[in-house]
Structures are given as C-alpha cells and as structure tokens.
PDB file of C-alpha atoms and ligand atoms in Angstrom:
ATOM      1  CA  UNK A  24       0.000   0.000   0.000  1.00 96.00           C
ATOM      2  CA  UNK A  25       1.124   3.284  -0.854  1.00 98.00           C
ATOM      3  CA  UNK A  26      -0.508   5.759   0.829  1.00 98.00           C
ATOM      4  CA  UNK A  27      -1.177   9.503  -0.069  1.00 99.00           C
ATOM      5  CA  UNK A  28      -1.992  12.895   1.923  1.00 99.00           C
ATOM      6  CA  UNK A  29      -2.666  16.289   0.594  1.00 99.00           C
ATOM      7  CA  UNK A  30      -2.415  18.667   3.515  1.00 99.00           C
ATOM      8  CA  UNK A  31      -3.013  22.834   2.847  1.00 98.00           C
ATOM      9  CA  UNK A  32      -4.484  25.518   5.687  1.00 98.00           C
ATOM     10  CA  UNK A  33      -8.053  24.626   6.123  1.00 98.00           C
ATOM     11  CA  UNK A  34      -8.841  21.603   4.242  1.00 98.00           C
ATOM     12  CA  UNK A  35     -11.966  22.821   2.560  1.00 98.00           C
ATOM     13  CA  UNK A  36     -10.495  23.984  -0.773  1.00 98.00           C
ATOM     14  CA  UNK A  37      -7.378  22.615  -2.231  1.00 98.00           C
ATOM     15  CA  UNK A  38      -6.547  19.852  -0.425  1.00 98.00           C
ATOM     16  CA  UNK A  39      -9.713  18.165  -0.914  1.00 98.00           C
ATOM     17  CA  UNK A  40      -9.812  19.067  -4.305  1.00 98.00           C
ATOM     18  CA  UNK A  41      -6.390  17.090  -4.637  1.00 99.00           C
ATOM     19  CA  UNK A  42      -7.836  14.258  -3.148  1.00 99.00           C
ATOM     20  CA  UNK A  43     -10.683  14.109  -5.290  1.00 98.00           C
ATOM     21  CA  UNK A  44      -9.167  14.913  -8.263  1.00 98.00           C
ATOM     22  CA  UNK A  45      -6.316  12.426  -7.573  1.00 98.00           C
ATOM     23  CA  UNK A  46      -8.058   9.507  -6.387  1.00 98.00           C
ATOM     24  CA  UNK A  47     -10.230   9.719  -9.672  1.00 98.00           C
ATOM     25  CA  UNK A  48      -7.551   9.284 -11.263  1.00 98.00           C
ATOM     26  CA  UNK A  49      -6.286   6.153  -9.149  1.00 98.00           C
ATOM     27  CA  UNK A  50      -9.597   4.487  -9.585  1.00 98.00           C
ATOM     28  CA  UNK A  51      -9.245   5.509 -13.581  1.00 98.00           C
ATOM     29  CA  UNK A  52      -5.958   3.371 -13.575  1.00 98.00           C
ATOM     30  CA  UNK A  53      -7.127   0.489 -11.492  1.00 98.00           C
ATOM     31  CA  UNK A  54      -4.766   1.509  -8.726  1.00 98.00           C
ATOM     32  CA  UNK A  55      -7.615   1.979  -5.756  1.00 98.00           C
ATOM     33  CA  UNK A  56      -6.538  -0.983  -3.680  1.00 98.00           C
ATOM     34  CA  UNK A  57      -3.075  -0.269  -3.726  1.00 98.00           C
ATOM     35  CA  UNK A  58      -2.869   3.695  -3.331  1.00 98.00           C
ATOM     36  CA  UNK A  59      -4.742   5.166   0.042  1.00 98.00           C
ATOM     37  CA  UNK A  60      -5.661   9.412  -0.452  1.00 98.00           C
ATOM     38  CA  UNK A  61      -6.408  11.706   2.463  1.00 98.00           C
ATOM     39  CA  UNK A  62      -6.683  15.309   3.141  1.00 99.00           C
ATOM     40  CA  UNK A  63      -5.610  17.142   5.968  1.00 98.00           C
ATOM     41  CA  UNK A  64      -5.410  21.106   6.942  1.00 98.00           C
ATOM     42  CA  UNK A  65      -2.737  22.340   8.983  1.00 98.00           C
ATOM     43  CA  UNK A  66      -5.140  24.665  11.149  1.00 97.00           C
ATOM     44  CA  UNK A  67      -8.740  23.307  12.681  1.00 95.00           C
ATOM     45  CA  UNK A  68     -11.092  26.072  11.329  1.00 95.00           C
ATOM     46  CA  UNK A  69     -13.303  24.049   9.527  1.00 97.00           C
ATOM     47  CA  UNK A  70     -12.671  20.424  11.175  1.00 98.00           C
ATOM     48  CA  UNK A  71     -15.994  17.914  10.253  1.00 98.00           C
ATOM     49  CA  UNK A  72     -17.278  20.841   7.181  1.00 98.00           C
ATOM     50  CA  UNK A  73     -17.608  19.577   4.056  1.00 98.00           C
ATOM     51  CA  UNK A  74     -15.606  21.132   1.538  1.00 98.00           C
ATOM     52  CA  UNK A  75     -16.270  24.473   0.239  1.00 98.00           C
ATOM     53  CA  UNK A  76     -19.258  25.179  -1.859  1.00 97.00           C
ATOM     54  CA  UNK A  77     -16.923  26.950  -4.542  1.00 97.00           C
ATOM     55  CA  UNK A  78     -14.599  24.017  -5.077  1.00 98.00           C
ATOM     56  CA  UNK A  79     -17.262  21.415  -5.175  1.00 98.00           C
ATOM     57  CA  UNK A  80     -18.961  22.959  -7.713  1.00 97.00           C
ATOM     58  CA  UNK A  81     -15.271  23.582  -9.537  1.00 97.00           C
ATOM     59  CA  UNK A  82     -14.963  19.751  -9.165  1.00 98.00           C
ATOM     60  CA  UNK A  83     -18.474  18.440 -10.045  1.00 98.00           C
ATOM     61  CA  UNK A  84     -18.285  20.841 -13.097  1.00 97.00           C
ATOM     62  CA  UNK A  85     -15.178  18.446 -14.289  1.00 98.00           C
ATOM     63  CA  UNK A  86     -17.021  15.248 -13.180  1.00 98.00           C
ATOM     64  CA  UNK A  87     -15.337  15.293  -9.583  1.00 98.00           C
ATOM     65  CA  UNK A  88     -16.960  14.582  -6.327  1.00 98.00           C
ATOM     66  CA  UNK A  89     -15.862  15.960  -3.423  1.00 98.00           C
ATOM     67  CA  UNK A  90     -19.159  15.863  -0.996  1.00 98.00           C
ATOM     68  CA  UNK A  91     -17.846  12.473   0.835  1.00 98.00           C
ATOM     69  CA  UNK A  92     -14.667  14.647   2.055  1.00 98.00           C
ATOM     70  CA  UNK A  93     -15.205  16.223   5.685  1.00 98.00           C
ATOM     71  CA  UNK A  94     -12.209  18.818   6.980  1.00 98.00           C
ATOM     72  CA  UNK A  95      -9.430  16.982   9.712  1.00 98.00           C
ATOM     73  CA  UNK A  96      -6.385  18.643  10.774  1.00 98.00           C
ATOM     74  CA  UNK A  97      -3.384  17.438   9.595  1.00 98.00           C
ATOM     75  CA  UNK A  98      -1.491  15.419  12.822  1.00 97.00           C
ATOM     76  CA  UNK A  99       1.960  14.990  13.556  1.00 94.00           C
ATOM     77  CA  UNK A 100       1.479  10.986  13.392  1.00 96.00           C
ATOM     78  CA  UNK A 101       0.441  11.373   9.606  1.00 98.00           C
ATOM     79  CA  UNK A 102       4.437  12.411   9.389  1.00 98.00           C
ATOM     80  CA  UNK A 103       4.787   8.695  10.266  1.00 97.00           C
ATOM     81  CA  UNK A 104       1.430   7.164   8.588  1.00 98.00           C
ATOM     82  CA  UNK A 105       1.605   8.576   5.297  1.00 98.00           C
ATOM     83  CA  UNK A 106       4.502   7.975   2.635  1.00 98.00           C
ATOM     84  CA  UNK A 107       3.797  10.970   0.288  1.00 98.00           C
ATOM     85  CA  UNK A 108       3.073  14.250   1.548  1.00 98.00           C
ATOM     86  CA  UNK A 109       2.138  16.703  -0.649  1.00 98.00           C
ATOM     87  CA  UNK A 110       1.827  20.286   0.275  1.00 98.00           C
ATOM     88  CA  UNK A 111       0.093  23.475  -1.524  1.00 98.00           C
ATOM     89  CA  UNK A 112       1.874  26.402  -0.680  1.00 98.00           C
ATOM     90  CA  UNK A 113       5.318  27.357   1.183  1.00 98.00           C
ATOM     91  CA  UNK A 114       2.872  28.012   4.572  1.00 98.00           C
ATOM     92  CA  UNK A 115       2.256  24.499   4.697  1.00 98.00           C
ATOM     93  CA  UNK A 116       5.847  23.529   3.838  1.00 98.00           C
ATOM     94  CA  UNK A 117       7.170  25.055   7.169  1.00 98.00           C
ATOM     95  CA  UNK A 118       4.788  23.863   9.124  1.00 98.00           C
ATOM     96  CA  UNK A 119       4.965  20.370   8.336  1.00 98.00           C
ATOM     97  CA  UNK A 120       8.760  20.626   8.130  1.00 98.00           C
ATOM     98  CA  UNK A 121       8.917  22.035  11.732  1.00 97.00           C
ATOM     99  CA  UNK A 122       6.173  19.306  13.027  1.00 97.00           C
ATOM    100  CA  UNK A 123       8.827  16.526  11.080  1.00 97.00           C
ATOM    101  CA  UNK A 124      11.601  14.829  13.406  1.00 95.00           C
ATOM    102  CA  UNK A 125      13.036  12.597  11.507  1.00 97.00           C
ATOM    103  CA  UNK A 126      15.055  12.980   7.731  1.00 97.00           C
ATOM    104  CA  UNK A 127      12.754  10.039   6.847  1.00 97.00           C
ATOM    105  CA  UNK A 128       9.785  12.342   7.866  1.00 98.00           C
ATOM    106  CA  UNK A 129      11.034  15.342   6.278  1.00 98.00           C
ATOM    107  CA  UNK A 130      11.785  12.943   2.746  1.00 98.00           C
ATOM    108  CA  UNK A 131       8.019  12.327   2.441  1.00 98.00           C
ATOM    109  CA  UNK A 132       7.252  16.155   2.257  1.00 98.00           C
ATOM    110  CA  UNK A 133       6.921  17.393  -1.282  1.00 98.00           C
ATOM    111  CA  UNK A 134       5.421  20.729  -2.972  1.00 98.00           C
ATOM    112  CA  UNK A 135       2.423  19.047  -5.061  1.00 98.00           C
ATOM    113  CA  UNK A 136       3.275  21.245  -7.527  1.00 98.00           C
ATOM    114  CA  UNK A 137       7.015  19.653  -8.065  1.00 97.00           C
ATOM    115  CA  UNK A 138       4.882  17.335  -9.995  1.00 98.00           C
ATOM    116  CA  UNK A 139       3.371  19.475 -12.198  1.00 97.00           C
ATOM    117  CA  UNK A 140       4.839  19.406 -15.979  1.00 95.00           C
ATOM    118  CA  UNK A 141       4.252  23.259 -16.252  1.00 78.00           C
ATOM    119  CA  UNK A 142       6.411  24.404 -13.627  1.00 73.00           C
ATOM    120  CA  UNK A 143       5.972  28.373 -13.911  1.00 85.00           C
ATOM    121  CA  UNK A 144       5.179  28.315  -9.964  1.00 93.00           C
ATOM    122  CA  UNK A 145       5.224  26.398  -6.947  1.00 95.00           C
ATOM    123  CA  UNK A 146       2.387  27.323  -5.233  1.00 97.00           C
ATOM    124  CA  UNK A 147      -1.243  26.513  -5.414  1.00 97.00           C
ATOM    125  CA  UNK A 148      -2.834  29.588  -3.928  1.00 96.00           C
ATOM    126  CA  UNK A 149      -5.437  30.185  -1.526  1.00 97.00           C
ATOM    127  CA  UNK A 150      -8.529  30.722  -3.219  1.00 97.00           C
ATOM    128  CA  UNK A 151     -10.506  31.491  -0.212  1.00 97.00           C
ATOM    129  CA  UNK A 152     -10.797  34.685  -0.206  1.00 95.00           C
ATOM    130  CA  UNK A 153      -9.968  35.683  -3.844  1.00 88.00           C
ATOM    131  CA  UNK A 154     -12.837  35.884  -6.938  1.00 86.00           C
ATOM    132  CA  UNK A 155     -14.455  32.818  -7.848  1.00 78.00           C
ATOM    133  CA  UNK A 156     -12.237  32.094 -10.900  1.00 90.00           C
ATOM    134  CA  UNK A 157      -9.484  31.249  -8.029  1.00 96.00           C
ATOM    135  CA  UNK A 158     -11.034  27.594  -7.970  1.00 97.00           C
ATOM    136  CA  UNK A 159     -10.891  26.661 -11.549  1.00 97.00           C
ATOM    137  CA  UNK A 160      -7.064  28.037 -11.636  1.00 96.00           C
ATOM    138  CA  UNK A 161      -6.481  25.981  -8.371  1.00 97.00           C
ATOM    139  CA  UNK A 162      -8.427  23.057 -10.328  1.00 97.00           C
ATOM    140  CA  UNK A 163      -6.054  23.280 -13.159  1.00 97.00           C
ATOM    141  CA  UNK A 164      -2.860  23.263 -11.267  1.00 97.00           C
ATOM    142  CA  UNK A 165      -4.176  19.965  -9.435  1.00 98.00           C
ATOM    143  CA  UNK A 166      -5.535  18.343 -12.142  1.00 97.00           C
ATOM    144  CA  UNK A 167      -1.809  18.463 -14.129  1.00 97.00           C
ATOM    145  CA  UNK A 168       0.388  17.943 -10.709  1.00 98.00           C
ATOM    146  CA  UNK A 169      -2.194  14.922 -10.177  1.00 98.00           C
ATOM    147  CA  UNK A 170      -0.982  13.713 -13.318  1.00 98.00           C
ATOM    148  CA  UNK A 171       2.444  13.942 -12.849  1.00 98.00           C
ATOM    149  CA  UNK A 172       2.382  12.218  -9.463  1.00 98.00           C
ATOM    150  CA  UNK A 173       0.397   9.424 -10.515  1.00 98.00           C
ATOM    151  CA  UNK A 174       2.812   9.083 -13.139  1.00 98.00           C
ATOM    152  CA  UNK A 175       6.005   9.438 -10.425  1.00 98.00           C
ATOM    153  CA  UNK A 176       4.430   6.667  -8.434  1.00 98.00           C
ATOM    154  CA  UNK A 177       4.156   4.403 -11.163  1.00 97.00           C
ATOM    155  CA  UNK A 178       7.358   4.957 -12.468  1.00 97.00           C
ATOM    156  CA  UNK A 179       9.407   4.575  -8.744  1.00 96.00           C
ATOM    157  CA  UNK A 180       6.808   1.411  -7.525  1.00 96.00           C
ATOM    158  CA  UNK A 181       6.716  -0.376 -11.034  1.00 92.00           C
ATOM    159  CA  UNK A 182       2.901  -0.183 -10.765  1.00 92.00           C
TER     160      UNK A 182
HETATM  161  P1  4NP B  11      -7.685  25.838   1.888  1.00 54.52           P
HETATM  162  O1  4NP B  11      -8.372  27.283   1.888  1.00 54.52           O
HETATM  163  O2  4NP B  11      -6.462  25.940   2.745  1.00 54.52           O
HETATM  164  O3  4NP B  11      -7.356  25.598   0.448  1.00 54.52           O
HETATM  165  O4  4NP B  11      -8.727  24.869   2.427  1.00 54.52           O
HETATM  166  C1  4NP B  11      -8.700  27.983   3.057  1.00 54.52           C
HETATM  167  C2  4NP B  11      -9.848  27.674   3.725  1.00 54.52           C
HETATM  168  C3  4NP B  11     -10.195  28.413   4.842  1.00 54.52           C
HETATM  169  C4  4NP B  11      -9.397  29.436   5.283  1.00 54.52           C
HETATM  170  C5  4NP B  11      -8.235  29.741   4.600  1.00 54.52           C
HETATM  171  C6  4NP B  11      -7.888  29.013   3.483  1.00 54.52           C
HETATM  172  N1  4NP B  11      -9.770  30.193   6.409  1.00 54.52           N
HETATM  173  O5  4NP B  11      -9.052  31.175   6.732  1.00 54.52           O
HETATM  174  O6  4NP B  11     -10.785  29.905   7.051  1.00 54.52           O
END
C-alpha cells in the first residue's frame, strides 16, 4: 500500500480538491486498492465541514466529487502514517517541516506542484478569499500535478 496525503491551511479547498481529483484518477488506472488518499489542513477552522461550496462545484463541473470529504487537521502521526506528503503552498511547507523529526519524515514532504509538468510556480494559492475564478485556476494546477504524481508513483513502484 502506498498511501497519499494532501495537507493545505483549512482543508476545505485545495486539499480536498487534490484528493478528489487524484483519487479519480487512481480508480481511472485500477490503482484503488493499492494507493490510500487523504486530506488534511494544517489549522482546525473548519474540522468535520464539508468542503467548500466553490470548489465542489469547480470539481463536479469536471465530473469530480468531493461531498464524501469532511475537513481533519493534519497530525503529527500522519508524518509517520503517510509515505507521500504533498503540500500546496510554502505556509504548509514550514509547518509540516517544523512538526517533522526525523530525515525520513522530512523525505516524504513534497510541494504538489514539483509534480506538475508546467512548472511556472510552486504554489497553489489560496482561493478562499480571492474571486471565484481562483477555484478553476487551483483546479487546473491539481488536475496536471495529479498527473504527474500518478505518473512518479508508477514509475518509482513499477505499478
Ligand atoms: P484551503 O483554503 O487551505 O485551500 O482549504 C482555506 C480555507 C479556509 C481558510 C483559509 C484558506 N480560512 O481562513 O478559514
């Protein structure tokens, strides 16, 4: 089992779009028993709300459900639980980083973005409080990082 955690600040926009978007794409390539996805926000604003109106409908508009997803903040034990941990923006970088006590720990923390093939930035932004075009750009970044991860964990597991 390989298992996967997208982790940004409140776990109601971009993070659970990642997971949605990315375990679509597991289930697409047959993958579902042998690649776990979770979400997880680094603060506990919206812990147990589903995720936010604006990204479902981003998501459902591109044939992705998100309304199973409910908001958890990210723990220190998912440092040990999760092999790939993939983060949105620099924010969540530190924090994890300085939550990580181990090299091992620190190894499994990765900018989702690194996977993207268009690598013009690093950072999925916050679309929380910007216009509502934010989610579909947020939507497109994911959707091609998604790709390239799936593709990384193929290559590096020989699935
Ligand atoms: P997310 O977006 O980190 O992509 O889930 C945010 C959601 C909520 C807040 C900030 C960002 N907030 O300040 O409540």
């Amino acid at each position: 089992m390989i298992r996967v955690l997208f982790v940004c600040l409140g776990n109601i926009c971009r993070s659970p779009t990642a997971e949605g978007v990315f375990r679509h794409r597991v289930a697409e390539a047959g993958l579902s028993e042998i690649i776990e996805t979770d979400s997880a926000g680094t603060h506990g604003f919206h812990v147990g709300n589903p995720p936010d109106p604006r990204a479902e409908a981003a998501a459902s508009e591109r044939g992705i459900d998100l309304s199973d997803i409910r908001s958890r903040r990210f723990s220190q034990y998912d440092l040990a639980a999760f092999d790939y941990i993939l983060v949105m923006d620099d924010e969540n970088f530190a924090h994890l980083l300085g939550n990580a006590s181990t090299n091992e720990e620190r190894e499994r923390i990765h900018r989702l973005l690194d996977f993207a093939s268009n690598a013009t930035q690093r950072e999925v932004p916050d679309p929380y409080y910007g216009p509502a075009g934010g989610f579909d750009r947020v939507f497109d970044l994911i959707e091609d990082a998604s790709a390239g991860l799936l593709h990384h964990l193929r290559t590096h597991h020989t699935l």
